[in-house]
Coordinates of C-alpha atoms in Angstrom, one line a residue:
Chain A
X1 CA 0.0 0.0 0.0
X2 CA 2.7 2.3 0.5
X3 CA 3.6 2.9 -2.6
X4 CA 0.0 4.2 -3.7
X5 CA 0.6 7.6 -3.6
X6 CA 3.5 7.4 -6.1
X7 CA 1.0 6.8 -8.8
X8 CA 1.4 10.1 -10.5
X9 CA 0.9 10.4 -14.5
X10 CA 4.2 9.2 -16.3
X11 CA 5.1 9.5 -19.9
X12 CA 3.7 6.3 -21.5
X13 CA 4.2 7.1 -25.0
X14 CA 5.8 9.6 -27.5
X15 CA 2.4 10.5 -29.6
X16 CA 3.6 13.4 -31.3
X17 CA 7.4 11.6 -32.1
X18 CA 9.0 11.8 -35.5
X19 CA 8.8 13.4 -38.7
X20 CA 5.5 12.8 -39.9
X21 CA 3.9 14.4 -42.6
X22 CA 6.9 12.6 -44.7
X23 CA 7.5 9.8 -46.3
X24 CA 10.9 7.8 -46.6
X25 CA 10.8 6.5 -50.0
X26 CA 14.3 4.9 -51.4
X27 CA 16.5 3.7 -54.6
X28 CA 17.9 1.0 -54.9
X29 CA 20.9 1.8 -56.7
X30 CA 22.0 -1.4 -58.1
X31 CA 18.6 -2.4 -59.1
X32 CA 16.7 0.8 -59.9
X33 CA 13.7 -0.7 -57.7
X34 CA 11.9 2.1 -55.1
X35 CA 10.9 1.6 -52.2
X36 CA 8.7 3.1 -49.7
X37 CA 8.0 2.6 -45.8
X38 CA 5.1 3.0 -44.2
X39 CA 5.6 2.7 -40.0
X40 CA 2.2 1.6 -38.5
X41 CA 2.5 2.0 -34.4
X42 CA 1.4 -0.5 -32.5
X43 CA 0.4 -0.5 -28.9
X44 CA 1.5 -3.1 -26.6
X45 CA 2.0 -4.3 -23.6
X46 CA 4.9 -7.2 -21.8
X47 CA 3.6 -9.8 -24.4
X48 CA 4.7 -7.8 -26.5
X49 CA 2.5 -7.0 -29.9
X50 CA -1.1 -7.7 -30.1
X51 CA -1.4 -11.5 -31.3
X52 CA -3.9 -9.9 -34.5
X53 CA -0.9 -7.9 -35.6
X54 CA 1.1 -10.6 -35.7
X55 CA -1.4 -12.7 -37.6
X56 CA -1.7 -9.8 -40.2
X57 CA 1.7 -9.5 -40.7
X58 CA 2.1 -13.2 -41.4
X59 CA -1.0 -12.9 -43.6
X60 CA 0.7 -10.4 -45.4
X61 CA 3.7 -12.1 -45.9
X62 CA 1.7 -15.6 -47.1
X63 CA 0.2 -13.6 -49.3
X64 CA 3.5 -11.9 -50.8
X65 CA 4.8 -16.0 -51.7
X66 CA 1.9 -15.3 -54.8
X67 CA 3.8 -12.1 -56.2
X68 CA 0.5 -11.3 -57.6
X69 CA 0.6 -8.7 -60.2
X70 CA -2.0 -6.5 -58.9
X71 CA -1.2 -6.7 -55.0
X72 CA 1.7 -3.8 -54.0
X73 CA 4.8 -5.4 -53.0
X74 CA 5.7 -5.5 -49.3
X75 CA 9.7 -6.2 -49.5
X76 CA 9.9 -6.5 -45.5
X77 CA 8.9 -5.9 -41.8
X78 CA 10.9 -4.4 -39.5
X79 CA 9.8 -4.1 -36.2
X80 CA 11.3 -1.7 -33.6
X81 CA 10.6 -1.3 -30.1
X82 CA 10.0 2.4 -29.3
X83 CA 9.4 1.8 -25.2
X84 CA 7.1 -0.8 -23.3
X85 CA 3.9 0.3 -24.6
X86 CA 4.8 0.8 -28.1
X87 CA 6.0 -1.0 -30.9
X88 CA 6.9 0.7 -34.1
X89 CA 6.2 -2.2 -37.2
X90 CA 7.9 -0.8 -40.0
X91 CA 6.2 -2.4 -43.9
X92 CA 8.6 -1.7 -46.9
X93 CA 6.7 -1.5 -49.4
X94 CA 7.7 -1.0 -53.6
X95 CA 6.6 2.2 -53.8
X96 CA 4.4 3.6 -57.1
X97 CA 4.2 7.3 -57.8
X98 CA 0.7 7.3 -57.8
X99 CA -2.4 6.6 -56.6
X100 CA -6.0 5.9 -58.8
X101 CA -7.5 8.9 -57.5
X102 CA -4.3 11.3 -58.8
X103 CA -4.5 9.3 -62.3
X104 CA -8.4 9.7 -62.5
X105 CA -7.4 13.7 -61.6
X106 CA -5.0 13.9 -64.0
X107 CA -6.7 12.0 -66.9
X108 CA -7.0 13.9 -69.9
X109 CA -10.2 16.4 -70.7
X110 CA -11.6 13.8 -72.5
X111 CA -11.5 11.1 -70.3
X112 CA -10.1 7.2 -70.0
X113 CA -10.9 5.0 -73.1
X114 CA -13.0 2.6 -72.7
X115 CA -9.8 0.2 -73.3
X116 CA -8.3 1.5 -70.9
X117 CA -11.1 1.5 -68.1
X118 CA -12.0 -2.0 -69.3
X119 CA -8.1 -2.9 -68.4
X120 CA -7.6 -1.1 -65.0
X121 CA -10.9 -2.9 -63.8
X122 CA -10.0 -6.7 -65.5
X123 CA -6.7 -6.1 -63.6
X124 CA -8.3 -4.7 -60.2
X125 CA -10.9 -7.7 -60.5
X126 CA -7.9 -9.5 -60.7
X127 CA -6.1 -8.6 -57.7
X128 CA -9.6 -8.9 -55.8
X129 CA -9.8 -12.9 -56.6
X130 CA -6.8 -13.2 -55.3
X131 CA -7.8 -11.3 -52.0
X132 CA -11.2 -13.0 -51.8
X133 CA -9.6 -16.3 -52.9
X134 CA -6.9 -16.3 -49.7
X135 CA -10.1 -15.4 -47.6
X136 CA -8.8 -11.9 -47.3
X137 CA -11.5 -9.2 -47.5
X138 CA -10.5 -5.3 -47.9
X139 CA -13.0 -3.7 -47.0
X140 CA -12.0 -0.3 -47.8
X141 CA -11.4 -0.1 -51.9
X142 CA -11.3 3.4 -52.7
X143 CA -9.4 4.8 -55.7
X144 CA -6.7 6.2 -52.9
X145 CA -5.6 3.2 -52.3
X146 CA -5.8 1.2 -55.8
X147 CA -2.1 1.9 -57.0
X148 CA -1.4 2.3 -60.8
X149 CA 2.1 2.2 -62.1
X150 CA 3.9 4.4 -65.2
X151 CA 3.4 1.1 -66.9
X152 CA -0.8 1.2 -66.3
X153 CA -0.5 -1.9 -63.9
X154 CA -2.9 -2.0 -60.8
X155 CA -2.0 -2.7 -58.0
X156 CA -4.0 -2.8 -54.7
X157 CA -3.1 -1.8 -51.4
X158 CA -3.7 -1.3 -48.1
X159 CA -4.9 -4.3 -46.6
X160 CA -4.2 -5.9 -43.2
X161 CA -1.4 -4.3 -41.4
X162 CA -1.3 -1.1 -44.0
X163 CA -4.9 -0.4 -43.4
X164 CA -5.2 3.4 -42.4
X165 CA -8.3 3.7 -41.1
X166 CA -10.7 5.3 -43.3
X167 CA -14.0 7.6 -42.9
X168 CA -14.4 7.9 -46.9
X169 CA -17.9 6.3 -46.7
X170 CA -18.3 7.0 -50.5
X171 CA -17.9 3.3 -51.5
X172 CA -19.4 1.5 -48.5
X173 CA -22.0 -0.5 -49.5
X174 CA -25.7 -0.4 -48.3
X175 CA -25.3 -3.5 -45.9
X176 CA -22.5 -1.9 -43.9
X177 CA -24.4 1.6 -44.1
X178 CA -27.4 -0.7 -42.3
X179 CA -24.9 -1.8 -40.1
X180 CA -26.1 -5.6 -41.3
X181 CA -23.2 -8.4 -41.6
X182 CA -21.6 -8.2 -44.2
X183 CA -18.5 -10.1 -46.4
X184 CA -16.5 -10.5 -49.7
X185 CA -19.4 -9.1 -51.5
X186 CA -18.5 -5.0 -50.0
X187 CA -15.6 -5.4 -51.8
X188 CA -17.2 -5.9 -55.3
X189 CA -20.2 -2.7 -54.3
X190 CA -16.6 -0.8 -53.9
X191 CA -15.2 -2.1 -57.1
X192 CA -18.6 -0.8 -59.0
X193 CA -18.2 3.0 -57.6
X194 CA -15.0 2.7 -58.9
X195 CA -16.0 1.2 -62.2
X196 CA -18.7 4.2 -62.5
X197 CA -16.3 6.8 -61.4
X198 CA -13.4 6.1 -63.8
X199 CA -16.4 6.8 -66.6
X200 CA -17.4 10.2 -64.8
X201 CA -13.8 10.5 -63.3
X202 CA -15.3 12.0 -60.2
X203 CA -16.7 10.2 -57.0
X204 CA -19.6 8.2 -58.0
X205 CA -22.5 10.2 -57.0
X206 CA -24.9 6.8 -57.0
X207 CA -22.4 6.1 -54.2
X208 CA -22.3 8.9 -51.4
X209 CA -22.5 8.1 -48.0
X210 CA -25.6 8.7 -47.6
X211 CA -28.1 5.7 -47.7
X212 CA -31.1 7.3 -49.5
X213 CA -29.1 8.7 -52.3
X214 CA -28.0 5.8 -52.8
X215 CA -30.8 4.2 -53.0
X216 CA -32.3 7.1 -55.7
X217 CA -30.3 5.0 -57.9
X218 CA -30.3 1.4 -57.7
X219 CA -34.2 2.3 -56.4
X220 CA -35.6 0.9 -53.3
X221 CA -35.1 -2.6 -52.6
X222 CA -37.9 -4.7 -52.7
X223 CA -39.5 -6.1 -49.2
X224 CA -37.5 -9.6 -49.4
X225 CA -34.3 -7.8 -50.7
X226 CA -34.5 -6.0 -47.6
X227 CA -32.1 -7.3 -44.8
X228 CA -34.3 -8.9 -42.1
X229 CA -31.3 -8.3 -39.1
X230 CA -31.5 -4.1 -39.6
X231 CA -32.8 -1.5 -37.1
X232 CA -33.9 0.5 -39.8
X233 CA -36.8 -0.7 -41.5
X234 CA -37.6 -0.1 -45.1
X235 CA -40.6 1.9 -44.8
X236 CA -38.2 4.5 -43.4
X237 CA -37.5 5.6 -47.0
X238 CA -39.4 6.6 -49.7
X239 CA -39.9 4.0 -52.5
X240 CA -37.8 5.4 -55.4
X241 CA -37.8 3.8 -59.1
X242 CA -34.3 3.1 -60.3
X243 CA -33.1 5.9 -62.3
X244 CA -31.2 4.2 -65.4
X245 CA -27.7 3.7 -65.0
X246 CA -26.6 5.6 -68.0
X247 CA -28.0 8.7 -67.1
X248 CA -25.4 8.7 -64.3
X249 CA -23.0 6.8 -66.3
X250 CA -23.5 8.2 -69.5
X251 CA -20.8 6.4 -71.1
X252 CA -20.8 3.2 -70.3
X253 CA -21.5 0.4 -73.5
X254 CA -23.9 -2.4 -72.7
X255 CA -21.9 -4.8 -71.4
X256 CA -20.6 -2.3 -68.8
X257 CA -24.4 -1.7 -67.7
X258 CA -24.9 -5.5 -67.1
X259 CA -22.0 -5.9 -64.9
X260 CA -21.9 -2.6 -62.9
X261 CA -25.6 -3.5 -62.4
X262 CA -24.6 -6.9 -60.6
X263 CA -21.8 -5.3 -58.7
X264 CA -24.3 -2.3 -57.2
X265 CA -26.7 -5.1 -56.6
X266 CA -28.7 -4.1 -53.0
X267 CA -28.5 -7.6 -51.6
X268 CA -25.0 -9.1 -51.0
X269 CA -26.0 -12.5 -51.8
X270 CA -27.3 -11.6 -55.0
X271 CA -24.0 -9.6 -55.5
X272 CA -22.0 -10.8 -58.3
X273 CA -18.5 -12.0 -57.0
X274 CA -15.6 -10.9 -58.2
X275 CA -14.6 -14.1 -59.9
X276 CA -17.7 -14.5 -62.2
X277 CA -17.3 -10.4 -62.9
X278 CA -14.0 -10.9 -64.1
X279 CA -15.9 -13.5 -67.1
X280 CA -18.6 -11.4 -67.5
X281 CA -19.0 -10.9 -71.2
X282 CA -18.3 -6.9 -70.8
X283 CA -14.4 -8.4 -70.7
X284 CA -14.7 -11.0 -73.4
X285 CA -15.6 -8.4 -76.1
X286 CA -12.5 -6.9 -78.1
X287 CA -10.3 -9.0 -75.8
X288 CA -7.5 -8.6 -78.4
X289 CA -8.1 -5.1 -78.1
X290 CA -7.1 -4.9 -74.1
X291 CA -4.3 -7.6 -74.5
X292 CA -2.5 -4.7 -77.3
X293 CA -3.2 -2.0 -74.9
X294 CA -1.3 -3.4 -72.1
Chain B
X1 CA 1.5 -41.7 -13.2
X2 CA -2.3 -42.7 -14.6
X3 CA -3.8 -39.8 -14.3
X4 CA -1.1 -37.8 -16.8
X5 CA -2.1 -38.5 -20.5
X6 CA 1.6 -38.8 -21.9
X7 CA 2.9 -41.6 -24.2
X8 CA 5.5 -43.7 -22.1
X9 CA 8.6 -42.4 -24.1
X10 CA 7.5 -39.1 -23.5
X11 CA 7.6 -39.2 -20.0
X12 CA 11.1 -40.9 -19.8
X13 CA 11.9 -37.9 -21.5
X14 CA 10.7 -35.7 -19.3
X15 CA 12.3 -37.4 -16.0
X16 CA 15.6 -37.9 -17.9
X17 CA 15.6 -33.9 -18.1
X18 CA 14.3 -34.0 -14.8
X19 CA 11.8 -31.4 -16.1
X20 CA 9.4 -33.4 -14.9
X21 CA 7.6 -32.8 -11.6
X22 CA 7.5 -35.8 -10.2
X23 CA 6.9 -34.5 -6.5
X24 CA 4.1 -33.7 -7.4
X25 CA 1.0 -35.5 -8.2
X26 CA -2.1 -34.0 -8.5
X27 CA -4.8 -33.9 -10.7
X28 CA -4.3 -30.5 -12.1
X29 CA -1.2 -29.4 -13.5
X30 CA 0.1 -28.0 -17.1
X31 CA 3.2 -27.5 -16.7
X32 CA 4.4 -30.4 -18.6
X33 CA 7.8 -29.1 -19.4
X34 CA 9.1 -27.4 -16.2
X35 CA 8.8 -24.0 -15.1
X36 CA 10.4 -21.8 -17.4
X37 CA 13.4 -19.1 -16.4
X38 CA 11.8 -16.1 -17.7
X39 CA 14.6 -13.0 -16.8
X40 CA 16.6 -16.0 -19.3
X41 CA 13.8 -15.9 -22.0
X42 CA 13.8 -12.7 -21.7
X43 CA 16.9 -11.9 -22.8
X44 CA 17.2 -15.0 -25.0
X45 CA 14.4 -13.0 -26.6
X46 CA 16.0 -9.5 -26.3
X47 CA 18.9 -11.1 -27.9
X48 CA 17.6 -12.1 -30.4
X49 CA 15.3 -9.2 -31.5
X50 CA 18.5 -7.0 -31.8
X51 CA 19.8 -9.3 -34.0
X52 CA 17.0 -9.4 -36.3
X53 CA 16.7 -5.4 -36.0
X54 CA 21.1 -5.5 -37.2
X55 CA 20.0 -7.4 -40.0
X56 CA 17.4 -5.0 -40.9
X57 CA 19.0 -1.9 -40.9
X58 CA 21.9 -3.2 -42.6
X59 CA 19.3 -5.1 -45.5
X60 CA 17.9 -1.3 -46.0
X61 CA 20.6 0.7 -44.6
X62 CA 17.8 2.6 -42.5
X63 CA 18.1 2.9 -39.0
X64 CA 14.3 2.4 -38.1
X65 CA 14.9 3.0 -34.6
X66 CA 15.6 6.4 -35.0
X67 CA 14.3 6.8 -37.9
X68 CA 17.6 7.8 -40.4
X69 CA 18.8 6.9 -43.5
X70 CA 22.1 5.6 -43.5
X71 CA 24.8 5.3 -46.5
X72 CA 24.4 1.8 -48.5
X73 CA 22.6 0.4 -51.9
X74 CA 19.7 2.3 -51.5
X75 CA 19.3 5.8 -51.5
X76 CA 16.8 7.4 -49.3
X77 CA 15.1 10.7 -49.7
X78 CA 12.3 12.0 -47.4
X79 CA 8.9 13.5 -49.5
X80 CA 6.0 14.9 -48.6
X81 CA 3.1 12.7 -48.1
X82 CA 1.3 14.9 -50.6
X83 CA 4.3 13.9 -53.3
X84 CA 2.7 10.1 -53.0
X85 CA -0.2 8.0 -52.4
X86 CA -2.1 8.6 -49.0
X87 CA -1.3 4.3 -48.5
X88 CA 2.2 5.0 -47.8
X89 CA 1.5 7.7 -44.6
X90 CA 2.2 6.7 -41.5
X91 CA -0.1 5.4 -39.1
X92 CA -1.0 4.3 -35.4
X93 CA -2.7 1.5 -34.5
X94 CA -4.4 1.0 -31.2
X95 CA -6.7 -2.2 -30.7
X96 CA -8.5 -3.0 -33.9
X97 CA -8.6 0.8 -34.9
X98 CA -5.5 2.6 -37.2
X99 CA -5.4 6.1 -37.9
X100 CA -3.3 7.9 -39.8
X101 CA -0.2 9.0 -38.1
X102 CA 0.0 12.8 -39.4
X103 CA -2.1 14.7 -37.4
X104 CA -0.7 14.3 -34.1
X105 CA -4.4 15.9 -32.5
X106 CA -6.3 13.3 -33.5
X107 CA -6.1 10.9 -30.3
X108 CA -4.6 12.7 -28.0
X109 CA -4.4 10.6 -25.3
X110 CA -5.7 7.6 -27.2
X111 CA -2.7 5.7 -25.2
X112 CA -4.8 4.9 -22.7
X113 CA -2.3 2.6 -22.2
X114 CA -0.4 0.9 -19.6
X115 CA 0.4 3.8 -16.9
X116 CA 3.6 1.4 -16.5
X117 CA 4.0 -1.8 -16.7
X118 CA 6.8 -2.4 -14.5
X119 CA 5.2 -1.0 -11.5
X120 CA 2.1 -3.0 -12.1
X121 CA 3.6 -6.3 -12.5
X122 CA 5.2 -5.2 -9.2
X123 CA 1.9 -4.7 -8.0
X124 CA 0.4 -8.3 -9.7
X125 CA 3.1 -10.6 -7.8
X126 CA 3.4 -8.6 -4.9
X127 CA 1.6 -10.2 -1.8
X128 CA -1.7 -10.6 -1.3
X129 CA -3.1 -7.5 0.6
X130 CA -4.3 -8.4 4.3
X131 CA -7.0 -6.0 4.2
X132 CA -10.1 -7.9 2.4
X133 CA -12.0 -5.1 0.3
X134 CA -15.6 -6.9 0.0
X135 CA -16.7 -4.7 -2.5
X136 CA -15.7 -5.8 -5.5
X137 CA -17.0 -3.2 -8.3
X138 CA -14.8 -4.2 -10.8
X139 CA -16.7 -7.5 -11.2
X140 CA -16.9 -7.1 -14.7
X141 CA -13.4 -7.3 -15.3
X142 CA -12.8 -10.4 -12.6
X143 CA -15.2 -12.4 -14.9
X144 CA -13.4 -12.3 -17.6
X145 CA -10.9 -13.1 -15.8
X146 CA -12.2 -15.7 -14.4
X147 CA -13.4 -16.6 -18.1
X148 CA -10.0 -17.1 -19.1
X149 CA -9.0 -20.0 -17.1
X150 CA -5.5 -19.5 -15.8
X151 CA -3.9 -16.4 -13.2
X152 CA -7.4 -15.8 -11.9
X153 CA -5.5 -16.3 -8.7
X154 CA -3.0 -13.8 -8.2
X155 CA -4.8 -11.5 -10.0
X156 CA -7.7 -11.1 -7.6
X157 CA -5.7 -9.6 -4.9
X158 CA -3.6 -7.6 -7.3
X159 CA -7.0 -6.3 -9.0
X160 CA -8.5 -5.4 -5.0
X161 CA -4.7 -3.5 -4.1
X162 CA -5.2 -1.5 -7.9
X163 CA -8.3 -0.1 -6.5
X164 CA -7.5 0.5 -3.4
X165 CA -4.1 2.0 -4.2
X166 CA -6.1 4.1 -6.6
X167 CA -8.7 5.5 -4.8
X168 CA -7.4 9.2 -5.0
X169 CA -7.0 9.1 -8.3
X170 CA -8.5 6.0 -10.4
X171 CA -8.6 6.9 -14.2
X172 CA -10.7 4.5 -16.5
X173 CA -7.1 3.5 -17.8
X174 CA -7.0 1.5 -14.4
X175 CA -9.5 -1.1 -15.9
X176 CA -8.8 -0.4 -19.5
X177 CA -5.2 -2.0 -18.8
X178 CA -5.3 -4.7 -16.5
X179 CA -8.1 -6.4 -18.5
X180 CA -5.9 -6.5 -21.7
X181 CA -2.6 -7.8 -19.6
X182 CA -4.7 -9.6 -18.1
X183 CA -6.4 -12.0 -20.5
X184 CA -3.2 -12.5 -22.9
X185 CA -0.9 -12.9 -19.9
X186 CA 0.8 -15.9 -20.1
X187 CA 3.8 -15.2 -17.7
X188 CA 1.7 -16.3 -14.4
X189 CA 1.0 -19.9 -15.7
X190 CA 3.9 -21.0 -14.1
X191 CA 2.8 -19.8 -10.7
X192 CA -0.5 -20.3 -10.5
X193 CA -0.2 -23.8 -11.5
X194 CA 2.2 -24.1 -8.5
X195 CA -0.5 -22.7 -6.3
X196 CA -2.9 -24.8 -7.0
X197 CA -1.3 -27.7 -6.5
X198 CA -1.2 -26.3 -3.0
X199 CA -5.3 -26.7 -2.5
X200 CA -7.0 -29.1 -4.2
X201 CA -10.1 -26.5 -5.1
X202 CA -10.1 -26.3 -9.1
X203 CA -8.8 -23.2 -10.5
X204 CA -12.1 -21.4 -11.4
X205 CA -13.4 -21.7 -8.2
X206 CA -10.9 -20.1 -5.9
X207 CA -11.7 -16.5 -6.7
X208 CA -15.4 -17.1 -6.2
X209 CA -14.7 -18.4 -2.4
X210 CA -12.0 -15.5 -2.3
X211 CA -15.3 -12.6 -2.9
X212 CA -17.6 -13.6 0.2

């Protein structure tokens, strides 16, 4: 008992510690490969990290024996212990000079052709089977974190470990806007606002966060669509008729209807997955074409 | 020698080591391989993590402890996080939840972390306080505790001294902490198997007898 009165506040952490605002990004001078690091600080206590973090970092690192084309490259972890409560997990990543949102900015007047857009989704598709098919979900696809190389390759990031935590609700889909359960099938809702905004190049408007909007464009659900497990019932909203896709996406061909219609499909079950959207016919068509572009 | 599930060449094993308790013989006990030296682990451990961490900075020539480039292969170069994709910004993560490491307002305090950990493990294995406290409002916590099988023992005491010790001035960290240590604290096995191979009352038990 004696020493109770000794418990006084004591430094527990350095919040405020190092330069951020900056990123380290490197050369490799015999190679010519970049890299970048991204440090992710993790709290901990005498075990040392969190058992979840170490699981994601070993996820990450299975998932790295695939070199899959369209998943960033994480090179190596480094962890560093910054004081008893604090463990600072360093992630070297290859690092690409931009981002999907910068190249969507930057596109030309005139917007991506349709080669082009058709490419940049096959290959995002691509890297999202892979995801889904090692039973990792993202959860957060959003053109800031949907690398694209000089070269035009995809690559996603920001999974597991690298996850910053996001409030962009723009491309969450209706069942985690209810708050109902959801699974690999937010992924593929997220993969369709970004399908619709690389026609529009600006944030899909059919996805913004808030539910009713996004409803004023798929329409309302029908009673069994409906999720039974929500708090919010559907006669909360207004019943809305679907307005047609190509008045929001104006330039989207046929095909492209069909499948951004089954990936902004209101019920996750009914969801297409990302395997069977990758052979939807919209990516059969001119596949000659894509194959030359890349 | 019935009542321990081993395969026979296992056990020889285990006496030839002389890891093996074979004082004692009770009905309860996991620790099938000895009690472990943990100041040696420890530094076995501490050992070895400075290794890995050499091998690092020399693999990247980065000194990630401080955070400085150093001279090798690659060549580093510090940008602006606006020069390159949001992904690569740092970030803190703190349970289940990351944010993004650049604004330094965001959680201030979100470290509602571990006051100290040295002086609370003091306070874990110290000796059981003599003076009872009968009300328990931190019963919450003890059940998970409890839940968890193993150091429900000497935590109890330590969990009635926290509050007491605390009363003047108990932060919500206080609980925050402990349950976190508390549930993925392996260290105590050791010792509270020892202890209850003292009484014969079953682990879970022993706390509820302790509350009356």
């Amino acid at each position: 008992m004696a020493q109770t009165s000794s418990i006084h506040y004591e430094p527990v952490a350095e919040i405020g510690g190092g330069a951020y605002g900056t990123v380290y990004k490197a050369r490799n001078t015999e190679s010519g490969q970049f890299v970048a690091l991204k440090s992710v600080r993790v709290q901990t206590d005498q075990n040392g990290l969190p058992i979840s973090t170490v699981r994601e970092v070993a996820l990450l690192r299975r998932l790295e024996q695939f070199d899959h084309p369209n998943v960033v490259r994480l090179m190596d972890v480094c962890a560093t212990q910054r004081s008893d409560q604090e463990t600072k997990v360093t992630l070297v990543f290859e690092h690409v000079d931009q981002d999907l949102k910068t190249y969507l900015e930057k596109a030309p007047p005139a917007g991506l052709s349709q080669e082009c857009i058709k490419d940049m989704m096959k290959q995002l598709l691509c890297g999202l089977v892979f995801l889904h098919s090692n039973c990792v979900i993202h959860r957060d696809l959003k053109p800031e974190n949907i690398l694209v190389t000089s070269q035009g390759q995809i690559k996603l990031a920001d999974f597991g470990l690298a996850r910053i935590y996001s409030l962009t609700l723009w491309y969450r889909p209706p069942e985690v806007l209810l708050q109902s359960s959801y699974a690999s099938p937010v992924d593929v809702w997220s993969t369709g606002c970004i399908f619709a905004e690389m026609f529009r190049r600006n944030r899909c408007t059919n996805c913004v966060p808030s539910f009713p909007t996004c409803l004023s464009v798929i329409g309302l659900p029908s009673e069994e669509e409906w999720p039974s497990n929500v708090t919010l019932s559907r006669k909360t909203f207004r019943p809305v008729p679907p307005r047609p896709i190509t008045e929001v996406v104006p330039e989207i061909d046929s095909q492209g209807v069909q499948l951004l219609l089954k990936m902004l499909t209101f019920d996750p079950f009914e969801r297409i997955s990302a395997v069977n959207a990758l052979e939807h016919q919209y990516f059969k068509d001119e596949e000659t074409a894509t194959e030359t572009t890349k | 020698m019935s009542n321990v599930q081993l395969s026979s060449s296992a056990l020889e094993r285990l006496v030839a080591r002389r890891t093996f308790p074979l004082q004692k013989r009770t009905s309860v006990c996991r620790n099938l391989f000895g009690s472990v030296d943990h100041d040696e682990l420890h530094r076995e451990m501490k050992d070895k993590l400075r290794e890995i961490s050499e091998r690092d900075q020399e693999r990247w020539n980065f000194n990630f402890e401080v955070n400085s480039p150093l001279d090798g292969v690659y060549e580093w170069k510090e940008v602006s996080v606006d020069e390159t994709p949001a992904f690569y910004q740092d970030s803190v993560q703190s349970g289940r939840t990351r944010v993004p490491a650049t604004p330094v307002k965001r959680r201030p305090v979100e470290e509602p972390v571990l006051p100290d950990t040295p002086r609370l493990m003091e306070r874990l294995s110290a000796p059981e306080s003599s003076a009872p406290c009968t009300t328990e409002v931190n019963q919450e916590n003890r059940k998970d505790k409890l839940n968890s099988g193993k150091q429900a023992l000497r935590r109890v005491p330590s969990v009635k001294r926290k509050r007491t010790d605390t009363t003047d001035h108990t932060h919500i960290t206080d609980f925050f902490v402990k349950r976190k240590k508390v549930v993925d604290r392996k260290v105590a096995d050791a010792s509270s198997c020892h202890q209850s191979t003292k009484s014969p009352i079953p682990l879970e038990q022993t706390p509820r007898k302790r509350i009356r």
